[in-house]
Amino acid sequence: MTSPSVLFLGGTGIISTACTTRALAQGWEVTVLNRGTSTTRPVPEGVRTLVGDLSDPASFRSAVGDRAFDVVADFRAFTPEHVQSRLDVLEGRTGQYVFISSASAYQTPPGRMPVRESTPLHNPFWQYSRDKIACEELLTAAYRERGLPMTIVRPSHTYDHTLLPFDGGWTVVDRMRRGVPVVVPGDGTSLWTLTHHTDFAHAFVGLLGHPAAIGDSFHITSDEWLSWNEIFLTVARVAGLDPELVHVPSDVINEADPEWGDGLIGDKAHTMIFDNTKVKRLVPDYVAKVPFVQGAREIMAWFDADPARQQVDAAMDATMDALVERFRVARA
C-alpha cells in the first residue's frame, strides 16, 4: 500500500517543522519546498527536499515540475497573489490544499468569548490579518465556484524552543538579567493563548487528507490561558529572576514604535481564548499537552546553550528605556 503524499510549502519554520516531523511519524511521504537555506531547523531525515523560491513563480513552477500530491500545505502564503500563484501551478494536482491563515483574522477586538470558527473575520488594525482574510475569501470562492478541495487552518500564537513569546525577544530577558524594568503592554491582565508547535502539529496532521475538512476552516490552539503578567513572570521564574514589570498602554507603545504597536493593537492587546471543539471532532485524540512553563524551560535552555543566540535589539531596548521612564511606578 502506497503512503499518502504531502508537500509542505516552507517546512522549516516554527510551525511547519513540527508538522513535517509529525507527518513523517504518521506514515506520510513528506516533501518540503523551500530555498534550502535553514540551519536552525534542519529537515528531518526521510523528507524529500525540493529547492525553489516561493516568491518567484517561475522558480516555484520549476521546483514542482510535473509532480502531484495528495495534500499541499502552504505555510508561506500571506497575500491573495501568493495563493493564486500556488493554485496556478498545483490546482488539479492535489486532493487538498491547506492554507495556513491566522487567528488574528478573527474579529478584533472579539465581540464574544470564546472565539469559535463562526466568529466573524474582521481586523481593521493590522494589514497582515486583512491580507490573510483576503486569502481566505479567494479560497472560499474557489471552493464554491469550482470545488477547489481546500481547507483553512488558523493558528494563534504558536512557538517552539527558539521563540520567546513577547515583542523584543531576548532583549526582554537581557533586561531582566541586568535588573532593568521590562515593559508589559496594557495592565498585563488580558488573557492570551500560547500553543507549543508539537501540539499544533498533532491536530494539524490529523486534518491532512481528512474528507470532512474539505471546504471548511479550523483553528488549532492550546486550552491553556495565561495573562501577559503570568507569561512574563513564567519566563522570569524559569530563568531564576524576579523582574520589575512596568505597564504601558498599547496605544502609547504604538506611538513610540508603530511596528511593535501593529501586532499589539491588531492582536496581542486583546484577550483571546478559543473553543477547539470543532477540530477535536475530526481529530478526537488531540489534546494540547505542553504547558507554557515547560515550553519556557525549553526556550531558556536553547538560548543559554549558545550565547550567540542572545541578540539584543538596541533600538527596542532604547524604546523600552524611554517608556519605562514615563510609566514606571515604585514597587509596593
Tab-separated table of C-alpha atoms in Angstrom:
chain	number	residue	atom	x	y	z
A	1	MET	CA	0.000	0.000	0.000
A	2	THR	CA	1.402	3.395	-1.023
A	3	SER	CA	1.799	6.031	1.675
A	4	PRO	CA	-0.152	9.259	1.135
A	5	SER	CA	1.977	12.165	-0.058
A	6	VAL	CA	2.132	15.693	1.307
A	7	LEU	CA	4.038	18.724	0.076
A	8	PHE	CA	4.848	21.373	2.672
A	9	LEU	CA	5.494	24.794	1.161
A	10	GLY	CA	8.003	26.016	3.726
A	11	GLY	CA	8.684	23.125	6.044
A	12	THR	CA	11.439	24.592	8.229
A	13	GLY	CA	9.542	27.289	10.130
A	14	ILE	CA	8.386	27.231	13.743
A	15	ILE	CA	5.056	25.590	12.934
A	16	SER	CA	5.915	23.698	9.773
A	17	THR	CA	8.965	21.905	11.244
A	18	ALA	CA	6.798	20.202	13.852
A	19	CYS	CA	4.169	19.378	11.215
A	20	THR	CA	6.824	17.853	8.952
A	21	THR	CA	8.133	15.692	11.789
A	22	ARG	CA	4.637	14.615	12.846
A	23	ALA	CA	3.530	13.773	9.299
A	24	LEU	CA	6.628	11.653	8.762
A	25	ALA	CA	5.982	9.784	12.024
A	26	GLN	CA	2.350	9.207	10.963
A	27	GLY	CA	3.415	7.450	7.785
A	28	TRP	CA	3.151	10.238	5.229
A	29	GLU	CA	5.538	10.542	2.321
A	30	VAL	CA	6.769	14.062	3.045
A	31	THR	CA	8.264	16.578	0.620
A	32	VAL	CA	9.204	20.160	1.531
A	33	LEU	CA	9.779	23.001	-0.895
A	34	ASN	CA	11.861	25.966	0.210
A	35	ARG	CA	15.122	27.733	-0.566
A	36	GLY	CA	17.109	25.099	1.310
A	37	THR	CA	18.884	27.644	3.495
A	38	SER	CA	17.603	26.929	7.031
A	39	THR	CA	20.186	25.799	9.588
A	40	THR	CA	18.126	26.495	12.718
A	41	ARG	CA	15.582	23.781	11.920
A	42	PRO	CA	17.079	21.227	9.536
A	43	VAL	CA	14.794	18.974	7.518
A	44	PRO	CA	14.352	15.584	9.248
A	45	GLU	CA	15.910	12.503	7.718
A	46	GLY	CA	13.478	10.780	5.374
A	47	VAL	CA	11.991	14.004	3.992
A	48	ARG	CA	12.476	14.871	0.310
A	49	THR	CA	13.522	18.474	-0.380
A	50	LEU	CA	12.675	20.494	-3.473
A	51	VAL	CA	14.690	23.697	-3.763
A	52	GLY	CA	12.831	26.691	-5.092
A	53	ASP	CA	11.930	30.292	-4.292
A	54	LEU	CA	8.238	30.637	-3.440
A	55	SER	CA	8.397	34.368	-4.151
A	56	ASP	CA	9.410	33.625	-7.756
A	57	PRO	CA	6.589	31.859	-9.668
A	58	ALA	CA	8.988	30.520	-12.313
A	59	SER	CA	11.298	29.063	-9.660
A	60	PHE	CA	8.315	27.535	-7.864
A	61	ARG	CA	6.916	26.010	-11.054
A	62	SER	CA	10.317	24.564	-11.956
A	63	ALA	CA	10.831	23.058	-8.491
A	64	VAL	CA	7.426	21.330	-8.506
A	65	GLY	CA	7.813	20.040	-12.054
A	66	ASP	CA	5.059	17.638	-13.032
A	67	ARG	CA	4.634	16.161	-9.537
A	68	ALA	CA	1.246	15.624	-7.903
A	69	PHE	CA	0.484	15.264	-4.179
A	70	ASP	CA	-2.399	14.029	-2.084
A	71	VAL	CA	-2.074	17.152	0.087
A	72	VAL	CA	-0.313	20.503	-0.271
A	73	ALA	CA	0.066	22.539	2.935
A	74	ASP	CA	1.042	26.166	2.379
A	75	PHE	CA	2.831	27.860	5.274
A	76	ARG	CA	4.286	30.693	3.183
A	77	ALA	CA	1.303	32.419	1.571
A	78	PHE	CA	0.467	35.839	3.011
A	79	THR	CA	-1.440	37.611	0.230
A	80	PRO	CA	-4.039	36.562	-2.365
A	81	GLU	CA	-1.323	36.879	-5.021
A	82	HIS	CA	0.721	34.238	-3.188
A	83	VAL	CA	-2.241	31.882	-3.007
A	84	GLN	CA	-3.139	32.357	-6.654
A	85	SER	CA	0.437	31.623	-7.709
A	86	ARG	CA	0.226	28.273	-5.875
A	87	LEU	CA	-3.104	27.403	-7.466
A	88	ASP	CA	-1.799	28.309	-10.914
A	89	VAL	CA	0.738	25.509	-10.540
A	90	LEU	CA	-0.941	22.948	-8.278
A	91	GLU	CA	-4.696	23.116	-8.830
A	92	GLY	CA	-5.803	19.771	-10.237
A	93	ARG	CA	-2.685	18.081	-8.883
A	94	THR	CA	-3.643	17.785	-5.227
A	95	GLY	CA	-6.588	16.318	-3.351
A	96	GLN	CA	-6.391	19.014	-0.663
A	97	TYR	CA	-4.815	22.464	-0.497
A	98	VAL	CA	-4.362	23.511	3.135
A	99	PHE	CA	-3.899	27.236	3.685
A	100	ILE	CA	-2.332	28.382	6.940
A	101	SER	CA	-4.178	31.556	7.849
A	102	SER	CA	-4.105	33.299	11.252
A	103	ALA	CA	-6.369	33.575	14.280
A	104	SER	CA	-5.654	37.312	14.156
A	105	ALA	CA	-8.101	37.348	11.230
A	106	TYR	CA	-10.959	36.967	13.710
A	107	GLN	CA	-12.971	39.981	14.836
A	108	THR	CA	-10.583	42.284	16.702
A	109	PRO	CA	-11.350	43.048	19.447
A	110	PRO	CA	-13.606	39.981	19.737
A	111	GLY	CA	-17.248	40.628	20.469
A	112	ARG	CA	-17.694	37.427	22.474
A	113	MET	CA	-15.733	34.629	24.080
A	114	PRO	CA	-14.588	32.011	23.495
A	115	VAL	CA	-13.657	32.517	19.861
A	116	ARG	CA	-15.147	29.889	17.561
A	117	GLU	CA	-14.769	29.339	13.826
A	118	SER	CA	-18.132	31.095	13.420
A	119	THR	CA	-16.662	34.314	14.862
A	120	PRO	CA	-16.622	36.974	12.115
A	121	LEU	CA	-13.376	37.744	10.301
A	122	HIS	CA	-12.635	41.445	10.740
A	123	ASN	CA	-9.413	43.151	11.778
A	124	PRO	CA	-9.270	46.872	10.947
A	125	PHE	CA	-5.980	47.335	12.806
A	126	TRP	CA	-3.438	45.047	11.124
A	127	GLN	CA	-2.714	44.705	7.408
A	128	TYR	CA	-1.211	41.235	7.912
A	129	SER	CA	-4.583	39.986	9.167
A	130	ARG	CA	-6.566	41.698	6.424
A	131	ASP	CA	-4.332	40.042	3.835
A	132	LYS	CA	-4.975	36.632	5.413
A	133	ILE	CA	-8.724	37.319	5.298
A	134	ALA	CA	-8.433	38.180	1.611
A	135	CYS	CA	-6.626	34.881	1.020
A	136	GLU	CA	-9.434	33.018	2.759
A	137	GLU	CA	-12.031	34.822	0.649
A	138	LEU	CA	-10.222	33.808	-2.554
A	139	LEU	CA	-10.143	30.166	-1.464
A	140	THR	CA	-13.747	30.123	-0.288
A	141	ALA	CA	-14.877	31.496	-3.636
A	142	ALA	CA	-12.794	28.877	-5.471
A	143	TYR	CA	-14.374	26.109	-3.381
A	144	ARG	CA	-17.897	27.376	-4.019
A	145	GLU	CA	-17.436	28.115	-7.713
A	146	ARG	CA	-15.331	25.178	-8.906
A	147	GLY	CA	-14.987	22.776	-5.987
A	148	LEU	CA	-11.372	23.541	-5.080
A	149	PRO	CA	-10.553	20.994	-2.338
A	150	MET	CA	-9.258	23.491	0.200
A	151	THR	CA	-9.009	23.626	3.983
A	152	ILE	CA	-8.219	26.728	6.071
A	153	VAL	CA	-6.300	26.414	9.345
A	154	ARG	CA	-5.850	29.346	11.725
A	155	PRO	CA	-3.012	29.114	14.235
A	156	SER	CA	-2.856	31.603	17.062
A	157	HIS	CA	0.420	32.364	18.876
A	158	THR	CA	2.426	29.186	18.248
A	159	TYR	CA	6.023	28.874	19.463
A	160	ASP	CA	8.969	26.497	19.654
A	161	HIS	CA	12.222	26.424	21.636
A	162	THR	CA	13.668	29.298	19.587
A	163	LEU	CA	10.906	31.857	20.175
A	164	LEU	CA	10.297	33.975	23.264
A	165	PRO	CA	6.617	34.954	23.258
A	166	PHE	CA	6.934	38.700	23.800
A	167	ASP	CA	7.981	41.507	21.476
A	168	GLY	CA	11.682	42.202	21.779
A	169	GLY	CA	12.544	38.550	22.325
A	170	TRP	CA	15.896	38.125	24.060
A	171	THR	CA	16.078	41.879	24.695
A	172	VAL	CA	13.440	41.397	27.393
A	173	VAL	CA	15.354	38.598	29.131
A	174	ASP	CA	18.568	40.609	28.884
A	175	ARG	CA	16.846	43.491	30.665
A	176	MET	CA	15.597	41.109	33.345
A	177	ARG	CA	19.119	39.786	33.896
A	178	ARG	CA	20.523	43.313	34.121
A	179	GLY	CA	17.893	44.207	36.707
A	180	VAL	CA	16.303	46.752	34.350
A	181	PRO	CA	12.472	47.040	34.294
A	182	VAL	CA	10.649	45.395	31.391
A	183	VAL	CA	7.642	46.751	29.513
A	184	VAL	CA	4.372	44.830	29.652
A	185	PRO	CA	1.671	46.151	27.301
A	186	GLY	CA	-1.587	47.232	28.907
A	187	ASP	CA	-2.174	46.272	32.529
A	188	GLY	CA	-0.934	42.718	31.926
A	189	THR	CA	-4.248	41.092	32.881
A	190	SER	CA	-5.649	40.307	29.413
A	191	LEU	CA	-5.645	36.587	28.673
A	192	TRP	CA	-3.610	35.064	25.887
A	193	THR	CA	-3.216	31.603	24.363
A	194	LEU	CA	0.240	30.161	23.645
A	195	THR	CA	0.467	26.886	21.734
A	196	HIS	CA	3.543	24.659	21.549
A	197	HIS	CA	4.320	23.745	17.944
A	198	THR	CA	4.239	20.000	18.634
A	199	ASP	CA	0.708	20.307	19.998
A	200	PHE	CA	-0.373	22.267	16.933
A	201	ALA	CA	1.192	19.635	14.676
A	202	HIS	CA	-0.786	16.813	16.310
A	203	ALA	CA	-4.123	18.347	15.343
A	204	PHE	CA	-2.895	19.733	12.035
A	205	VAL	CA	-1.634	16.430	10.654
A	206	GLY	CA	-4.930	14.845	11.709
A	207	LEU	CA	-6.699	17.168	9.248
A	208	LEU	CA	-4.494	16.203	6.311
A	209	GLY	CA	-6.384	14.032	3.875
A	210	HIS	CA	-9.497	14.128	6.059
A	211	PRO	CA	-12.541	14.338	3.750
A	212	ALA	CA	-14.613	16.196	6.349
A	213	ALA	CA	-12.048	19.017	6.413
A	214	ILE	CA	-12.579	19.937	2.769
A	215	GLY	CA	-14.224	23.311	2.272
A	216	ASP	CA	-14.025	24.132	5.970
A	217	SER	CA	-11.948	26.170	8.423
A	218	PHE	CA	-10.439	25.311	11.808
A	219	HIS	CA	-8.318	26.974	14.421
A	220	ILE	CA	-5.824	24.959	16.465
A	221	THR	CA	-4.672	26.258	19.838
A	222	SER	CA	-3.881	25.183	23.346
A	223	ASP	CA	-6.594	25.248	26.008
A	224	GLU	CA	-4.237	26.949	28.490
A	225	TRP	CA	-4.987	30.642	29.031
A	226	LEU	CA	-2.421	32.919	30.674
A	227	SER	CA	-2.358	36.617	31.482
A	228	TRP	CA	0.510	38.587	29.984
A	229	ASN	CA	1.797	39.233	33.509
A	230	GLU	CA	1.974	35.477	34.032
A	231	ILE	CA	3.704	34.914	30.690
A	232	PHE	CA	6.467	37.384	31.570
A	233	LEU	CA	6.789	36.018	35.101
A	234	THR	CA	6.871	32.392	33.932
A	235	VAL	CA	9.898	33.121	31.745
A	236	ALA	CA	11.482	35.054	34.611
A	237	ARG	CA	10.953	32.248	37.130
A	238	VAL	CA	12.447	29.672	34.774
A	239	ALA	CA	15.471	31.960	34.446
A	240	GLY	CA	15.654	32.407	38.229
A	241	LEU	CA	14.781	36.101	38.056
A	242	ASP	CA	12.399	38.489	39.808
A	243	PRO	CA	11.790	41.299	37.318
A	244	GLU	CA	10.109	44.638	37.706
A	245	LEU	CA	7.172	44.885	35.296
A	246	VAL	CA	6.205	48.330	34.032
A	247	HIS	CA	2.797	48.522	32.394
A	248	VAL	CA	2.415	50.779	29.368
A	249	PRO	CA	-0.796	51.350	27.362
A	250	SER	CA	-0.681	49.668	23.975
A	251	ASP	CA	-1.645	52.856	22.131
A	252	VAL	CA	1.355	54.617	23.699
A	253	ILE	CA	3.611	51.772	22.573
A	254	ASN	CA	2.113	52.145	19.101
A	255	GLU	CA	3.034	55.827	19.054
A	256	ALA	CA	6.586	55.048	20.136
A	257	ASP	CA	7.074	52.087	17.777
A	258	PRO	CA	4.349	51.511	15.151
A	259	GLU	CA	5.764	48.126	14.106
A	260	TRP	CA	5.572	46.870	17.696
A	261	GLY	CA	2.188	48.546	18.103
A	262	ASP	CA	0.659	46.928	14.995
A	263	GLY	CA	0.982	43.458	16.487
A	264	LEU	CA	-0.428	44.665	19.810
A	265	ILE	CA	-3.456	46.660	18.704
A	266	GLY	CA	-4.114	44.217	15.863
A	267	ASP	CA	-3.701	41.102	18.006
A	268	LYS	CA	-1.963	40.701	21.365
A	269	ALA	CA	-3.586	43.555	23.282
A	270	HIS	CA	-6.938	41.767	23.322
A	271	THR	CA	-7.979	38.761	25.362
A	272	MET	CA	-8.143	35.762	23.009
A	273	ILE	CA	-9.327	32.376	24.195
A	274	PHE	CA	-10.514	29.680	21.820
A	275	ASP	CA	-13.024	26.856	21.678
A	276	ASN	CA	-11.259	23.906	19.987
A	277	THR	CA	-14.335	21.672	19.833
A	278	LYS	CA	-14.507	21.734	16.043
A	279	VAL	CA	-11.013	20.415	15.349
A	280	LYS	CA	-11.371	17.845	18.130
A	281	ARG	CA	-14.397	16.373	16.379
A	282	LEU	CA	-12.199	15.480	13.421
A	283	VAL	CA	-9.061	14.717	15.454
A	284	PRO	CA	-10.552	13.203	18.630
A	285	ASP	CA	-7.203	12.290	20.207
A	286	TYR	CA	-5.999	15.903	20.078
A	287	VAL	CA	-5.053	17.267	23.500
A	288	ALA	CA	-2.572	20.110	23.950
A	289	LYS	CA	-0.049	18.529	26.315
A	290	VAL	CA	2.746	21.105	26.657
A	291	PRO	CA	2.075	23.804	29.283
A	292	PHE	CA	3.912	27.069	28.795
A	293	VAL	CA	6.097	26.539	31.851
A	294	GLN	CA	7.598	23.510	30.077
A	295	GLY	CA	7.908	25.474	26.859
A	296	ALA	CA	9.650	28.299	28.725
A	297	ARG	CA	12.235	25.840	30.063
A	298	GLU	CA	12.911	24.640	26.503
A	299	ILE	CA	13.294	28.230	25.309
A	300	MET	CA	15.706	29.286	28.046
A	301	ALA	CA	17.785	26.115	27.622
A	302	TRP	CA	18.139	26.815	23.888
A	303	PHE	CA	19.208	30.433	24.349
A	304	ASP	CA	21.614	29.620	27.178
A	305	ALA	CA	23.226	26.795	25.179
A	306	ASP	CA	24.819	29.321	22.808
A	307	PRO	CA	25.478	32.973	23.764
A	308	ALA	CA	25.480	33.854	20.054
A	309	ARG	CA	21.699	33.356	20.121
A	310	GLN	CA	21.292	36.066	22.764
A	311	GLN	CA	20.853	39.018	20.424
A	312	VAL	CA	19.794	42.367	21.919
A	313	ASP	CA	17.843	44.783	19.754
A	314	ALA	CA	19.426	48.123	20.647
A	315	ALA	CA	16.591	50.182	19.164
A	316	MET	CA	13.940	48.187	21.021
A	317	ASP	CA	15.987	48.437	24.226
A	318	ALA	CA	16.131	52.221	23.898
A	319	THR	CA	12.393	52.424	23.231
A	320	MET	CA	11.734	50.352	26.334
A	321	ASP	CA	14.009	52.619	28.386
A	322	ALA	CA	12.022	55.665	27.269
A	323	LEU	CA	8.681	54.013	28.034
A	324	VAL	CA	9.856	52.853	31.449
A	325	GLU	CA	10.991	56.378	32.255
A	326	ARG	CA	7.489	57.678	31.512
A	327	PHE	CA	5.416	54.974	33.200
A	328	ARG	CA	7.485	53.499	35.997
A	329	VAL	CA	5.742	53.299	39.357
A	330	ALA	CA	7.577	52.427	42.560
A	331	ARG	CA	7.059	48.798	43.514
A	332	ALA	CA	4.993	48.247	46.610
